[in-house]
mmCIF file of C-alpha atoms in Angstrom:
data_model
loop_
_atom_site.group_PDB
_atom_site.id
_atom_site.type_symbol
_atom_site.label_atom_id
_atom_site.label_comp_id
_atom_site.label_asym_id
_atom_site.label_seq_id
_atom_site.Cartn_x
_atom_site.Cartn_y
_atom_site.Cartn_z
ATOM 1 C CA UNK A 68 -8.122 -1.411 6.090
ATOM 2 C CA UNK A 69 -9.413 -0.637 2.668
ATOM 3 C CA UNK A 70 -12.976 -1.973 2.807
ATOM 4 C CA UNK A 71 -13.604 -1.559 -0.911
ATOM 5 C CA UNK A 72 -10.841 -3.913 -1.825
ATOM 6 C CA UNK A 73 -10.582 -6.261 1.178
ATOM 7 C CA UNK A 74 -14.083 -6.796 2.687
ATOM 8 C CA UNK A 75 -16.217 -9.936 2.048
ATOM 9 C CA UNK A 76 -17.349 -9.983 -1.571
ATOM 10 C CA UNK A 77 -14.158 -8.387 -2.794
ATOM 11 C CA UNK A 78 -16.040 -5.461 -4.430
ATOM 12 C CA UNK A 79 -13.105 -4.158 -6.544
ATOM 13 C CA UNK A 80 -10.077 -5.555 -8.333
ATOM 14 C CA UNK A 81 -8.567 -8.934 -8.628
ATOM 15 C CA UNK A 82 -6.046 -10.806 -6.452
ATOM 16 C CA UNK A 83 -3.207 -8.534 -7.423
ATOM 17 C CA UNK A 84 -5.235 -5.412 -6.613
ATOM 18 C CA UNK A 85 -6.123 -6.814 -3.229
ATOM 19 C CA UNK A 86 -2.506 -7.611 -2.599
ATOM 20 C CA UNK A 87 -1.560 -4.026 -3.352
ATOM 21 C CA UNK A 88 -4.241 -2.709 -1.124
ATOM 22 C CA UNK A 89 -3.237 -4.960 1.742
ATOM 23 C CA UNK A 90 0.467 -3.986 1.458
ATOM 24 C CA UNK A 91 -0.425 -0.282 1.226
ATOM 25 C CA UNK A 92 -2.597 -0.570 4.297
ATOM 26 C CA UNK A 93 0.119 -2.367 6.129
ATOM 27 C CA UNK A 94 2.371 0.563 5.350
ATOM 28 C CA UNK A 95 -0.144 2.782 7.197
ATOM 29 C CA UNK A 96 -0.088 0.411 10.190
ATOM 30 C CA UNK A 97 3.722 0.960 10.243
ATOM 31 C CA UNK A 98 3.178 4.712 10.294
ATOM 32 C CA UNK A 99 3.844 5.594 6.650
ATOM 33 C CA UNK A 100 1.925 8.339 5.008
ATOM 34 C CA UNK A 101 1.036 8.768 1.375
ATOM 35 C CA UNK A 102 3.984 9.384 -0.947
ATOM 36 C CA UNK A 103 4.628 10.072 -4.599
ATOM 37 C CA UNK A 104 2.847 8.247 -7.406
ATOM 38 C CA UNK A 105 4.618 5.017 -8.399
ATOM 39 C CA UNK A 106 5.335 3.989 -4.753
ATOM 40 C CA UNK A 107 3.471 1.483 -2.676
ATOM 41 C CA UNK A 108 2.245 4.368 -0.536
ATOM 42 C CA UNK A 109 0.844 6.489 -3.337
ATOM 43 C CA UNK A 110 -2.517 8.058 -2.409
ATOM 44 C CA UNK A 111 -4.629 6.085 -5.005
ATOM 45 C CA UNK A 112 -4.510 2.554 -6.054
ATOM 46 C CA UNK A 113 -4.024 3.442 -9.655
ATOM 47 C CA UNK A 114 -0.749 5.042 -8.784
ATOM 48 C CA UNK A 115 0.794 2.405 -6.492
ATOM 49 C CA UNK A 116 3.633 0.249 -7.556
ATOM 50 C CA UNK A 117 2.466 -2.587 -9.841
ATOM 51 C CA UNK A 118 4.123 -5.480 -7.961
ATOM 52 C CA UNK A 119 2.909 -4.552 -4.454
ATOM 53 C CA UNK A 120 6.461 -4.293 -3.243
ATOM 54 C CA UNK A 121 7.961 -1.278 -1.391
ATOM 55 C CA UNK A 122 10.019 1.058 -3.553
ATOM 56 C CA UNK A 123 13.199 2.872 -2.394
ATOM 57 C CA UNK A 124 11.055 5.892 -1.373
ATOM 58 C CA UNK A 125 8.800 3.509 0.731
ATOM 59 C CA UNK A 126 11.859 1.907 2.339
ATOM 60 C CA UNK A 127 13.476 5.264 3.090
ATOM 61 C CA UNK A 128 10.248 6.368 4.786
ATOM 62 C CA UNK A 129 10.178 3.242 6.937
ATOM 63 C CA UNK A 130 13.836 3.658 7.969
ATOM 64 C CA UNK A 131 13.306 7.346 8.802
ATOM 65 C CA UNK A 132 10.545 6.190 11.289
ATOM 66 C CA UNK A 133 12.123 3.058 12.690
ATOM 67 C CA UNK A 134 15.886 3.301 12.531
#
């Protein structure tokens, strides 16, 4: 998991940023790789979707692996 956002002390961000980090890391646990900016699986937190919800690109990646 992303230690900078999720470890004790919550070094970076607020509750919403931690939610985005957790959702992104869960995507990795499901086998998803980094995708385009604006998706939940974007490479950096500043470029992930603002609501911490999977985008169509994220969902398509999931279905490509698990359908």
